[in-house]
PDB file of C-alpha atoms in Angstrom:
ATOM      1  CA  UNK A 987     -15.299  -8.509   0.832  1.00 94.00           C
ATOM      2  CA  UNK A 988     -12.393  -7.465  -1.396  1.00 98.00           C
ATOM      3  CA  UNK A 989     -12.954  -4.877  -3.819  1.00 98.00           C
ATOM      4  CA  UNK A 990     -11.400  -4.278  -6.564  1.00 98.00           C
ATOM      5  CA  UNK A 991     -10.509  -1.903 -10.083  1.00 98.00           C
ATOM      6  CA  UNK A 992     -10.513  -3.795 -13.462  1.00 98.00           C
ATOM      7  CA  UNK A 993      -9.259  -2.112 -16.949  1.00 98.00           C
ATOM      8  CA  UNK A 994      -7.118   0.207 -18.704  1.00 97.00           C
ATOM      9  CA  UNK A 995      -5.711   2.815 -16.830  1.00 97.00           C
ATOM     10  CA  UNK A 996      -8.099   5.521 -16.518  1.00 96.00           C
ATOM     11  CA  UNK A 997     -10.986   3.446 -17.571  1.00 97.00           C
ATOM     12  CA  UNK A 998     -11.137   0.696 -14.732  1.00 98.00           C
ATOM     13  CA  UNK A 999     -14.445  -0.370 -13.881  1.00 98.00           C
ATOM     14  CA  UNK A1000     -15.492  -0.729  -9.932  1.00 98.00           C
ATOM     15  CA  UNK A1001     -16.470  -4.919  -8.938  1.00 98.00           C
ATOM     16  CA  UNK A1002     -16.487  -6.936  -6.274  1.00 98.00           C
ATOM     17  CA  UNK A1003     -14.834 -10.508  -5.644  1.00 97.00           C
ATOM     18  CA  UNK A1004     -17.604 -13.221  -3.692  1.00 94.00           C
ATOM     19  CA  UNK A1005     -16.153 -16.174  -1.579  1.00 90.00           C
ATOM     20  CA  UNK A1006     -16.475 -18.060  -4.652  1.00 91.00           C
ATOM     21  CA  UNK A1007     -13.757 -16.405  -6.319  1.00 92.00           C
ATOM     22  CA  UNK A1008     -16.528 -14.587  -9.110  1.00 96.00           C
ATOM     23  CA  UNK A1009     -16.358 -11.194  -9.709  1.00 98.00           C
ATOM     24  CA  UNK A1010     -19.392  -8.609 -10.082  1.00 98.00           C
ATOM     25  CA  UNK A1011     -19.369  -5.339 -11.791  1.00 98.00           C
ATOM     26  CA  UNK A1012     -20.612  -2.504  -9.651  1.00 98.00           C
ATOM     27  CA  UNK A1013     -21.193  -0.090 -11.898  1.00 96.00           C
ATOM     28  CA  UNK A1014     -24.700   0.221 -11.582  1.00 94.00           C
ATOM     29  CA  UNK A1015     -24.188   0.998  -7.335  1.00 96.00           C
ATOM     30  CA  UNK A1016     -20.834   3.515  -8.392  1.00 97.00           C
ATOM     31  CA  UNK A1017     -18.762   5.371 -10.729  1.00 97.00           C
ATOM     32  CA  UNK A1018     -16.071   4.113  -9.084  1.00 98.00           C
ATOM     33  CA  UNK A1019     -13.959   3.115  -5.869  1.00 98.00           C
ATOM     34  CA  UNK A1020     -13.054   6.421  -4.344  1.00 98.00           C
ATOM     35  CA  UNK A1021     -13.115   8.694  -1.721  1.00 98.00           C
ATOM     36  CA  UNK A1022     -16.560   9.654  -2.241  1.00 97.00           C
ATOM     37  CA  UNK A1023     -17.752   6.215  -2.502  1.00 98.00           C
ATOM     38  CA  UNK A1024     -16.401   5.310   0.538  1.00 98.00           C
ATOM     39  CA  UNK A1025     -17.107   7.980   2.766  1.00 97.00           C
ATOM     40  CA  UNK A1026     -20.996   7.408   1.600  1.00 97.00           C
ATOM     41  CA  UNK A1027     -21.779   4.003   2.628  1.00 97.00           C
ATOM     42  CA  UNK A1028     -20.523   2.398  -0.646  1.00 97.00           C
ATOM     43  CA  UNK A1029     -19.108  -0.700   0.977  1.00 97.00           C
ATOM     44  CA  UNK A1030     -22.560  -1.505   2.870  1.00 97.00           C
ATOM     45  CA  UNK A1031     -24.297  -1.072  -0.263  1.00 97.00           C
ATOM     46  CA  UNK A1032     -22.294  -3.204  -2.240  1.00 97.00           C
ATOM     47  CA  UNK A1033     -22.181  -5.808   0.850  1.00 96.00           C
ATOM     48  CA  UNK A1034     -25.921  -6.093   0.434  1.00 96.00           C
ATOM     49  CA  UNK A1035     -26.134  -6.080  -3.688  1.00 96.00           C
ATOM     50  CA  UNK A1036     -23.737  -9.075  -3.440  1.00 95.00           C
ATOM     51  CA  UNK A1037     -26.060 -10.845  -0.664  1.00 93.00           C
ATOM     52  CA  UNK A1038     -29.324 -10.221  -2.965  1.00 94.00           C
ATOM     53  CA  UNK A1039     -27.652 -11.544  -5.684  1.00 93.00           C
ATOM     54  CA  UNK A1040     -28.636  -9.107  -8.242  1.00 85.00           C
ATOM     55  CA  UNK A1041     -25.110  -7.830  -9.515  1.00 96.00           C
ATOM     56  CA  UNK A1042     -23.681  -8.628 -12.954  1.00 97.00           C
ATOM     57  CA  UNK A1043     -21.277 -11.480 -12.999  1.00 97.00           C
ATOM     58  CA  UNK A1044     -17.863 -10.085 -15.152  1.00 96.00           C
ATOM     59  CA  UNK A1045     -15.133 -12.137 -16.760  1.00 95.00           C
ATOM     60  CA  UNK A1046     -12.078 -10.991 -15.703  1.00 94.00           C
ATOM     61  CA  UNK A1047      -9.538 -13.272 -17.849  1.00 94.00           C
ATOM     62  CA  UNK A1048      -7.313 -11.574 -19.621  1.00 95.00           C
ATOM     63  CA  UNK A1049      -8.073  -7.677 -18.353  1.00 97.00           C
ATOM     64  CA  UNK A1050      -6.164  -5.636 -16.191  1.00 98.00           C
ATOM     65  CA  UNK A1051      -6.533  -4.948 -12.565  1.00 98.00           C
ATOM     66  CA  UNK A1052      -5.947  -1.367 -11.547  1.00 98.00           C
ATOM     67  CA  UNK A1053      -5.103   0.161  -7.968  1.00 98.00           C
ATOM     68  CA  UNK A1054      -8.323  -0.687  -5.727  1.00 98.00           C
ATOM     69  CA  UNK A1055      -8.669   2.308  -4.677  1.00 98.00           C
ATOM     70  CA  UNK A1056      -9.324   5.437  -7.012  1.00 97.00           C
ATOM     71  CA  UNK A1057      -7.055   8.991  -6.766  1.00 92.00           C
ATOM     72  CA  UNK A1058      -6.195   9.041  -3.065  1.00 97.00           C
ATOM     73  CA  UNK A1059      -6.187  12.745  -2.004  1.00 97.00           C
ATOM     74  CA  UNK A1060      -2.873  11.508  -0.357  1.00 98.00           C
ATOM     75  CA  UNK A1061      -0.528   8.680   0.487  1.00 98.00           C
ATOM     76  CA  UNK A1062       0.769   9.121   3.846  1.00 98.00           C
ATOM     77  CA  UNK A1063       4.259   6.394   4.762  1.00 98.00           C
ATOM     78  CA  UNK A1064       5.462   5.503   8.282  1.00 98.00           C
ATOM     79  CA  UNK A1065       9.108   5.034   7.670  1.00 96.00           C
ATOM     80  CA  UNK A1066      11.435   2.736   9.952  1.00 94.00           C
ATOM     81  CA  UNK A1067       8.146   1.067  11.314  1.00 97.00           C
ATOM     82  CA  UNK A1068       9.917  -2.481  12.067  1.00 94.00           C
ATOM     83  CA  UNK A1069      13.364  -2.552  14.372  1.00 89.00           C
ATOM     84  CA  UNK A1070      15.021  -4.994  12.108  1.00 87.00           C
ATOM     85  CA  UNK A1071      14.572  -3.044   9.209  1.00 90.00           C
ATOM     86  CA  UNK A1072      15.857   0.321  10.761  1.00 87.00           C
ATOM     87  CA  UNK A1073      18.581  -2.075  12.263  1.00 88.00           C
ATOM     88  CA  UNK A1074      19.873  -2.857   8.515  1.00 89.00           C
ATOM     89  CA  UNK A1075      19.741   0.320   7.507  1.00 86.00           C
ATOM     90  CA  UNK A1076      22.169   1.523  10.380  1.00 86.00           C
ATOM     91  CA  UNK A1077      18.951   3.923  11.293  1.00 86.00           C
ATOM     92  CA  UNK A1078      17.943   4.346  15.113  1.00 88.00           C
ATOM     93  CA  UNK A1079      14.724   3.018  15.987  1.00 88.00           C
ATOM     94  CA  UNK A1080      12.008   5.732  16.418  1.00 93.00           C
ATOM     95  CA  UNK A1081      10.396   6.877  19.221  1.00 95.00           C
ATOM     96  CA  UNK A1082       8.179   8.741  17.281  1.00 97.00           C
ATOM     97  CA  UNK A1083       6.421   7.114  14.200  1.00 98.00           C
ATOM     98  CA  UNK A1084       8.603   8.895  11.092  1.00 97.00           C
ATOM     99  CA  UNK A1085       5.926  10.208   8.776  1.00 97.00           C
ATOM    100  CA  UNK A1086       6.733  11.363   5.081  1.00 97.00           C
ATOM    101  CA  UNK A1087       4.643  11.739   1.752  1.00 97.00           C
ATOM    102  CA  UNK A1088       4.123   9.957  -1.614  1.00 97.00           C
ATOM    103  CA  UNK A1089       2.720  11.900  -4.440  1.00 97.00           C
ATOM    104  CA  UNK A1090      -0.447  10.217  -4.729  1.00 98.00           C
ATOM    105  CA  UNK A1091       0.125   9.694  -8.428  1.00 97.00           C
ATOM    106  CA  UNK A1092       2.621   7.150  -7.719  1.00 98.00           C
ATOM    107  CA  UNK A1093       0.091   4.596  -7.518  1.00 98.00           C
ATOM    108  CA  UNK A1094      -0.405   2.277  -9.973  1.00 98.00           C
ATOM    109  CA  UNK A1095      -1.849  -1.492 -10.442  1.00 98.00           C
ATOM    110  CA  UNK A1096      -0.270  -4.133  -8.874  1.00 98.00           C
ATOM    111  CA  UNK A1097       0.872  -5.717 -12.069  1.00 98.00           C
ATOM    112  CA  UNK A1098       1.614  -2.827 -13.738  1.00 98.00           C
ATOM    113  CA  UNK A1099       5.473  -2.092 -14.992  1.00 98.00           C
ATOM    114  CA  UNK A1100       7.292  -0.182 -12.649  1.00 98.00           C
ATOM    115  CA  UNK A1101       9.973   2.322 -14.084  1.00 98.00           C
ATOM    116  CA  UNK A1102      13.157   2.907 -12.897  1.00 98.00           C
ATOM    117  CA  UNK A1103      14.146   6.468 -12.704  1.00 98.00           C
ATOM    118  CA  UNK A1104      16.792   8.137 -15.698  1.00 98.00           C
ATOM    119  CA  UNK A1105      20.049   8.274 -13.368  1.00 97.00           C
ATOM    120  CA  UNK A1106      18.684   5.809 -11.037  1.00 98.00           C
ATOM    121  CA  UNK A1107      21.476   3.195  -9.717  1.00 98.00           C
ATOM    122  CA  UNK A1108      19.568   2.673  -6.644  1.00 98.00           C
ATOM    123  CA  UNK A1109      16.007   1.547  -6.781  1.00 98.00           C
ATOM    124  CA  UNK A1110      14.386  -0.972  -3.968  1.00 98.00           C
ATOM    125  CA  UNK A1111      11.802  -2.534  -2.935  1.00 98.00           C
ATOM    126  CA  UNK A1112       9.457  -2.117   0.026  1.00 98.00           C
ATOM    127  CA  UNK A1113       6.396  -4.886   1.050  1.00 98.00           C
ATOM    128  CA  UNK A1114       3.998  -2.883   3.178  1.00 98.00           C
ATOM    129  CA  UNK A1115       0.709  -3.277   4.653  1.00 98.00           C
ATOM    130  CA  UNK A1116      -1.596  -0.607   3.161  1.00 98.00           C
ATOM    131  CA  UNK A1117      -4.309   0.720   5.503  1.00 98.00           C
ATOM    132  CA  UNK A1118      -7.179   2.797   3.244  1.00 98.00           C
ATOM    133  CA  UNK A1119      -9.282   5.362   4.943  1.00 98.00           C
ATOM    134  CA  UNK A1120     -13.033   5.256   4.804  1.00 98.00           C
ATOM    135  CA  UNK A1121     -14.400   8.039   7.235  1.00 98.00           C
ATOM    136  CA  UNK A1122     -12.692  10.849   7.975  1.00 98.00           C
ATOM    137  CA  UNK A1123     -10.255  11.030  10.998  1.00 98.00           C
ATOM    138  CA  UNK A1124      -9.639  14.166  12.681  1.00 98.00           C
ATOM    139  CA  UNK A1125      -7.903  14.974  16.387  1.00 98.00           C
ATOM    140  CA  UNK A1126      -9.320  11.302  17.037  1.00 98.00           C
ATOM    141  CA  UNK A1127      -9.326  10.854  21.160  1.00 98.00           C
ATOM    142  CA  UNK A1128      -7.629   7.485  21.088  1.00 98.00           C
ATOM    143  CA  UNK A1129      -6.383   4.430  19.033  1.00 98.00           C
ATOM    144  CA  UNK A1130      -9.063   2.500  20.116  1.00 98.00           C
ATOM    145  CA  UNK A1131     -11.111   5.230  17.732  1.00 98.00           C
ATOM    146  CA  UNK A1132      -9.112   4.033  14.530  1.00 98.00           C
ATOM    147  CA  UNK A1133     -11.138   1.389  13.880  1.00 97.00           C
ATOM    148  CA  UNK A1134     -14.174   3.283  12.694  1.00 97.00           C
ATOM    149  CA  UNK A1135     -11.931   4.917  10.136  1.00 98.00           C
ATOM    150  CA  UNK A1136     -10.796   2.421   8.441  1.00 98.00           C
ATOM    151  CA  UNK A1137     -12.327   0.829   4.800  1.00 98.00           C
ATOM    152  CA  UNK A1138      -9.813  -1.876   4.208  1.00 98.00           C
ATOM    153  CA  UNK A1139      -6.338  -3.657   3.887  1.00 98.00           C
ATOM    154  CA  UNK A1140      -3.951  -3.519   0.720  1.00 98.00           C
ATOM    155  CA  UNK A1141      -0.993  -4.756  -0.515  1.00 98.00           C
ATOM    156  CA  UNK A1142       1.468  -1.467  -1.285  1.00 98.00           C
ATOM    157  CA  UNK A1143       5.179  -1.564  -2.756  1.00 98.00           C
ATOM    158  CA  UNK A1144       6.502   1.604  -1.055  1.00 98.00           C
ATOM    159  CA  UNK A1145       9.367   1.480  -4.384  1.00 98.00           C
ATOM    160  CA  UNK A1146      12.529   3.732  -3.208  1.00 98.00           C
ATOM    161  CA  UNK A1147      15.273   5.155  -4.891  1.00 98.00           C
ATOM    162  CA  UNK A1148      17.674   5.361  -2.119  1.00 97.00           C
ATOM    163  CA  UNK A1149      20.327   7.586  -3.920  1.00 98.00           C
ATOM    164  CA  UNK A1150      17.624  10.195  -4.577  1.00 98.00           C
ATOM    165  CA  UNK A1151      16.290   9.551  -1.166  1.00 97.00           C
ATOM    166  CA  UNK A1152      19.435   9.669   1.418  1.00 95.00           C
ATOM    167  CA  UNK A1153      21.722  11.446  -0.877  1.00 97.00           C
ATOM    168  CA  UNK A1154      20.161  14.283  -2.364  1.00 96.00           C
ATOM    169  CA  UNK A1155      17.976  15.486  -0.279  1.00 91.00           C
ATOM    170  CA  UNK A1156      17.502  16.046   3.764  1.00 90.00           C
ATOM    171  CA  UNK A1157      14.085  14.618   3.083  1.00 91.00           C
ATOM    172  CA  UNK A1158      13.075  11.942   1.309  1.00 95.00           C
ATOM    173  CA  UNK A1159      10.673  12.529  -0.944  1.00 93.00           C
ATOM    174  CA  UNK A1160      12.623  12.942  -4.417  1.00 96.00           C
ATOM    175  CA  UNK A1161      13.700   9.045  -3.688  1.00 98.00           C
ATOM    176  CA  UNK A1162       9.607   7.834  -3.281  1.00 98.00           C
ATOM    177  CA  UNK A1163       7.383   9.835  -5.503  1.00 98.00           C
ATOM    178  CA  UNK A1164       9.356   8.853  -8.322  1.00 98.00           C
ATOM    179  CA  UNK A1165       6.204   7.886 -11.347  1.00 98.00           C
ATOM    180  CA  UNK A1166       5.022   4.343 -10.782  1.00 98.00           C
ATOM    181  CA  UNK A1167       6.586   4.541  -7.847  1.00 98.00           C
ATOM    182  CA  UNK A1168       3.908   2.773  -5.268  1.00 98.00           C
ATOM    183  CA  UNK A1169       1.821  -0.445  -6.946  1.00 98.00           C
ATOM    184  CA  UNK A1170      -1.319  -0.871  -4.585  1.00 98.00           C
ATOM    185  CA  UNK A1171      -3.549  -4.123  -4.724  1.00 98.00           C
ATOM    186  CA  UNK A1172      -4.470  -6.325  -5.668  1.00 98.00           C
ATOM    187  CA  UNK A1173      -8.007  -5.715  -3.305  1.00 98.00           C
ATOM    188  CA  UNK A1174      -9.655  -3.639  -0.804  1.00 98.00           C
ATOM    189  CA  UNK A1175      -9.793  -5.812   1.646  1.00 98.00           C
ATOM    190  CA  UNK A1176     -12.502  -5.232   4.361  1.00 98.00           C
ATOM    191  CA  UNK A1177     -11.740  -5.434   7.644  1.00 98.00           C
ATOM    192  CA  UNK A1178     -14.182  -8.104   8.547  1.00 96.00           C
ATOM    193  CA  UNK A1179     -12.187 -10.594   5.748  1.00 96.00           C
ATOM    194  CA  UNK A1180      -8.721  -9.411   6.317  1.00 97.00           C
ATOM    195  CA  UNK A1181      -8.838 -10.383  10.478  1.00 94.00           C
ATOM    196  CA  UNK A1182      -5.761  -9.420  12.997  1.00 97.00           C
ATOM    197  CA  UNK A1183      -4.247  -6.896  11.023  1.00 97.00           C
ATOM    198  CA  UNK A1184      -1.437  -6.990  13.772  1.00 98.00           C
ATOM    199  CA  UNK A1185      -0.522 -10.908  12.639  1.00 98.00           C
ATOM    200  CA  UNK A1186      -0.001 -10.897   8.712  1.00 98.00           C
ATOM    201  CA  UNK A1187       3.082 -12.416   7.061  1.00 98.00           C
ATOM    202  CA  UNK A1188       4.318  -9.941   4.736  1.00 98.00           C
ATOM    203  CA  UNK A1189       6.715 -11.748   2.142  1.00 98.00           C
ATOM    204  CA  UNK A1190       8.832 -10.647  -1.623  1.00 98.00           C
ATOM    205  CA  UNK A1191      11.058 -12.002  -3.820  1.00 98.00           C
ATOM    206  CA  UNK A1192      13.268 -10.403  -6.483  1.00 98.00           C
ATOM    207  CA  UNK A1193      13.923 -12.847  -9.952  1.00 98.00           C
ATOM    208  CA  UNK A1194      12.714 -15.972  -7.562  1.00 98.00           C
ATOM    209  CA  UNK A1195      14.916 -15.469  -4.431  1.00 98.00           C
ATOM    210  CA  UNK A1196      13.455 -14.769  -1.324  1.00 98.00           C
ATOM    211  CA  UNK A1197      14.268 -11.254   0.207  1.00 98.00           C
ATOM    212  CA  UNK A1198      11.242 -10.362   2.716  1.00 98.00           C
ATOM    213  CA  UNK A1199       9.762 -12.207   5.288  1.00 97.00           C
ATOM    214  CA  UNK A1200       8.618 -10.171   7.804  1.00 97.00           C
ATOM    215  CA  UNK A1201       5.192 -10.179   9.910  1.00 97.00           C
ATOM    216  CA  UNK A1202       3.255  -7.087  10.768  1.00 98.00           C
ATOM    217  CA  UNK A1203       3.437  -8.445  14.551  1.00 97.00           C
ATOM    218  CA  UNK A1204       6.590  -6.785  14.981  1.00 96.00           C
ATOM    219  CA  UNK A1205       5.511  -3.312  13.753  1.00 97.00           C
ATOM    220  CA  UNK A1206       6.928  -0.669  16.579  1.00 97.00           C
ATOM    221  CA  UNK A1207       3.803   1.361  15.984  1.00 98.00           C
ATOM    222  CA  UNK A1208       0.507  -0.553  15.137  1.00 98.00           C
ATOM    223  CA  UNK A1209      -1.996   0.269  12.439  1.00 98.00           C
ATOM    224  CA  UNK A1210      -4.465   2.103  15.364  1.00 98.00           C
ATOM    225  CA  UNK A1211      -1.949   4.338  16.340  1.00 98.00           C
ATOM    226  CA  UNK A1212      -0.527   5.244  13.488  1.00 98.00           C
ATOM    227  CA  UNK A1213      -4.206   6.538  12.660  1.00 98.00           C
ATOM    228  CA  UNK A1214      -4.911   8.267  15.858  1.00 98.00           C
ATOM    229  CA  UNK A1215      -1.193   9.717  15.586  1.00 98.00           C
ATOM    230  CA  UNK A1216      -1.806  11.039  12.223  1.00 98.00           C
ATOM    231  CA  UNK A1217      -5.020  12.525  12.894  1.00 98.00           C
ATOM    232  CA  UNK A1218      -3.561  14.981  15.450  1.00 98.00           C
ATOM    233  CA  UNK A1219      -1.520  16.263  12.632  1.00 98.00           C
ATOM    234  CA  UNK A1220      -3.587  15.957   9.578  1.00 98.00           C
ATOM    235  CA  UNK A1221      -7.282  15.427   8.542  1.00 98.00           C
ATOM    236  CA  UNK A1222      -6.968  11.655   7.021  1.00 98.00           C
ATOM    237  CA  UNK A1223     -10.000  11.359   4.328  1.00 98.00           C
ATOM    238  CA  UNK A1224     -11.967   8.947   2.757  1.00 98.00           C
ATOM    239  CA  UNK A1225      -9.509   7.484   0.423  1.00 98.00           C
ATOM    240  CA  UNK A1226      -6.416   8.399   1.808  1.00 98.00           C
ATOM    241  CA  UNK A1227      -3.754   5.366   1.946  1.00 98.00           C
ATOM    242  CA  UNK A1228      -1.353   4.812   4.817  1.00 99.00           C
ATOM    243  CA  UNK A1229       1.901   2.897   3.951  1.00 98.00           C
ATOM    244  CA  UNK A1230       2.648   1.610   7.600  1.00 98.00           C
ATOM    245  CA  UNK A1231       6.547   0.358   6.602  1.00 98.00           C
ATOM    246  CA  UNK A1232       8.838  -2.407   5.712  1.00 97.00           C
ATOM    247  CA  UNK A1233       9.979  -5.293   7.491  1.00 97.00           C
ATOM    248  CA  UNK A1234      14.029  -6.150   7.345  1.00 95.00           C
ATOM    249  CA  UNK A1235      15.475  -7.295   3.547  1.00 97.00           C
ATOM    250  CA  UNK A1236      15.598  -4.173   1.487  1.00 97.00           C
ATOM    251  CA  UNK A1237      18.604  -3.986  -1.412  1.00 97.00           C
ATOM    252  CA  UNK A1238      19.558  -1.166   0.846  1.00 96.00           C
ATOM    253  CA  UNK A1239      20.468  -3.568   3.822  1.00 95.00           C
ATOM    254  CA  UNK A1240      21.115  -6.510   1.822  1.00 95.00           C
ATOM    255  CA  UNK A1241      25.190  -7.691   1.226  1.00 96.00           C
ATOM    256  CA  UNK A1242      26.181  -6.076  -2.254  1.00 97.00           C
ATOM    257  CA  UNK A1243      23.522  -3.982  -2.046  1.00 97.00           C
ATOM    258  CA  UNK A1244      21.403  -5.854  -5.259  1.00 98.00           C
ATOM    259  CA  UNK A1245      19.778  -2.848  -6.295  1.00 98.00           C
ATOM    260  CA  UNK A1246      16.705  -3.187  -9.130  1.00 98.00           C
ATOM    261  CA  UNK A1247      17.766  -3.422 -12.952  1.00 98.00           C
ATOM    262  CA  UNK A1248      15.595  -2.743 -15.714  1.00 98.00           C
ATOM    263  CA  UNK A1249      13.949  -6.765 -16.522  1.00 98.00           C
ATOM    264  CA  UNK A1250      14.362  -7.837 -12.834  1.00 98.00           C
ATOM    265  CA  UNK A1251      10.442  -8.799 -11.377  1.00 98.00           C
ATOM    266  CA  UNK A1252       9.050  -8.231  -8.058  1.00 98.00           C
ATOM    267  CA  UNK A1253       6.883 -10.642  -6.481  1.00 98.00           C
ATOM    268  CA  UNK A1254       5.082  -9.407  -3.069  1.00 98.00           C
ATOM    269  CA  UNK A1255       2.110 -10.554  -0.898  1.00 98.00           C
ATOM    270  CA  UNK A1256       0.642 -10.167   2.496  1.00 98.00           C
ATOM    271  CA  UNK A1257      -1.382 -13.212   4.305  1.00 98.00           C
ATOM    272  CA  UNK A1258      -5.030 -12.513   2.687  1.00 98.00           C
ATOM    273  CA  UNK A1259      -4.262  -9.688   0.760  1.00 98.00           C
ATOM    274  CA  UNK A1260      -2.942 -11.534  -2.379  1.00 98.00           C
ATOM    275  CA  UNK A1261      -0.128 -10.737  -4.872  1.00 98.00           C
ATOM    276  CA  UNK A1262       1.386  -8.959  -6.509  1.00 98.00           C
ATOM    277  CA  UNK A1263       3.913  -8.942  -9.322  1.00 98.00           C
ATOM    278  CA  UNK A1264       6.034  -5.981 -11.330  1.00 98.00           C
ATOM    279  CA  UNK A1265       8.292  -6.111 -13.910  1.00 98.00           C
ATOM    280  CA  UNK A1266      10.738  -3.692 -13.831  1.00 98.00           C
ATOM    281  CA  UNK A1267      11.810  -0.983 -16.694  1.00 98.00           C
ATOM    282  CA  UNK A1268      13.895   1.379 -18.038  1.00 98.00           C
ATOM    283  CA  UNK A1269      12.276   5.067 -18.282  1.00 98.00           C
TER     284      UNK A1269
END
């Protein structure tokens, strides 16, 4: 199934999108797509409303998709997560996976504008595979536990300022939880739709030209243990997103270093996790 958030911000309605490309309100099953919703059941229950055929078909044209998933208690990134990309950036690879934190208020829609910091002369873009949490994960045994935890598959643009990031800080969390700083969607995807989560092309273009193209096949760490890592350190809830990193192609690595500019527009997808596309503005 993919799930998804339709509306103004703050007043997105929960639905659902069928193999037939209709979509189906859910507000009579939930509030909304959140924590809470996942962690009781709310994707079986919505998997069999859609099967009985009983939920109200929505038209969609013309109204704005939010982020899929409600208020994440917390956004959780795996930096450096593909060689080539820590390669560009003149970064060692990892032996460990490089964990840091988004302010969860970063996220936005996945067509919403994205603003580009006062002072900013270096923001960049970041394709990532988003992995949502849907049952809590705590000192799990093994990767092969991960599984169980998960609630679905999202599109995320991990947005970066690298001055802010590399430059002003020995951490880098002034240069990511920057506001509007992390569009997420289009859909929940479950993990029964979305398949080998370990084989997805991951692709983005800036103004038209190509920049990304990347697959998640040549992750270092791979999306079970990055869940079973993360679980020995923190208690990853229902909700919670993991950014799992960036294939090679960032401004940052790029000749001349093309950096965003206020009107420049981001196009990103991942293989059956749709698109998504920002225009970029001016604070």
């Amino acid at each position: 199934m993919k799930l998804l958030r339709i509306g103004a911000p703050g007043e997105e309605i929960p639905a659902v999108l069928d193999d037939n490309g209709a979509t189906f309100a859910l507000t009579g099953l939930t509030a909304d797509i959140d924590g809470a919703f996942l962690a009781s059941g709310g994707i079986e229950r919505v998997r069999r409303a859609l099967a009985e055929g009983g939920l109200p078909a929505i038209d969609t044209a013309g109204l704005r998709t939010g982020a899929p998933v409600a208020r994440p208690g917390k956004v959780v990134c795996i930096g450096l997560n593909y060689r080539d990309h820590a390669q560009e950036t003149g970064a060692a690879v990892p032996e460990r996976p490089v964990v840091f934190m988004k302010d969860p208020s970063t996220v936005v829609g996945p067509y919403d504008r994205v603003l580009i910091p006062r002072g900013s002369v270096k923001t960049d873009w970041e394709v990532e595979l988003a992995v949502v949490i849907g049952r809590e994960a705590r000192y799990l045994a093994s990767p092969a536990e991960a599984a169980g935890h998960v609630a679905g598959y999202a599109i995320s643009n991990d947005v970066s300022e690298r001055e802010f990031q590399l430059e002003y800080s020995a951490q880098w969390d002034l240069g990511k939880s920057c506001e509007t700083f992390n569009p997420l969607g289009p859909w929940l995807v479950t993990p029964d739709e979305a398949g080998d989560v370990q084989s997805l092309g991951l692709h983005l273009t800036v103004n038209g030209v190509r920049r990304q193209d990347g697959d998640t096949k040549n992750m270092i760490f791979e999306v079970p243990y990055l869940i079973w890592y993360l679980s020995q350190y923190m208690v990853l809830n229902p909700g919670d997103v993991i950014n799992t990193g960036t294939p090679a192609g960032v401004a940052l690595g790029l000749p001349g270093t093309p950096y965003l500019r206020a009107g420049d527009t981001v196009e990103l997808s991942v293989d059956g996790l749709g698109t998504q596309r920002q225009t970029f503005t001016d604070a």
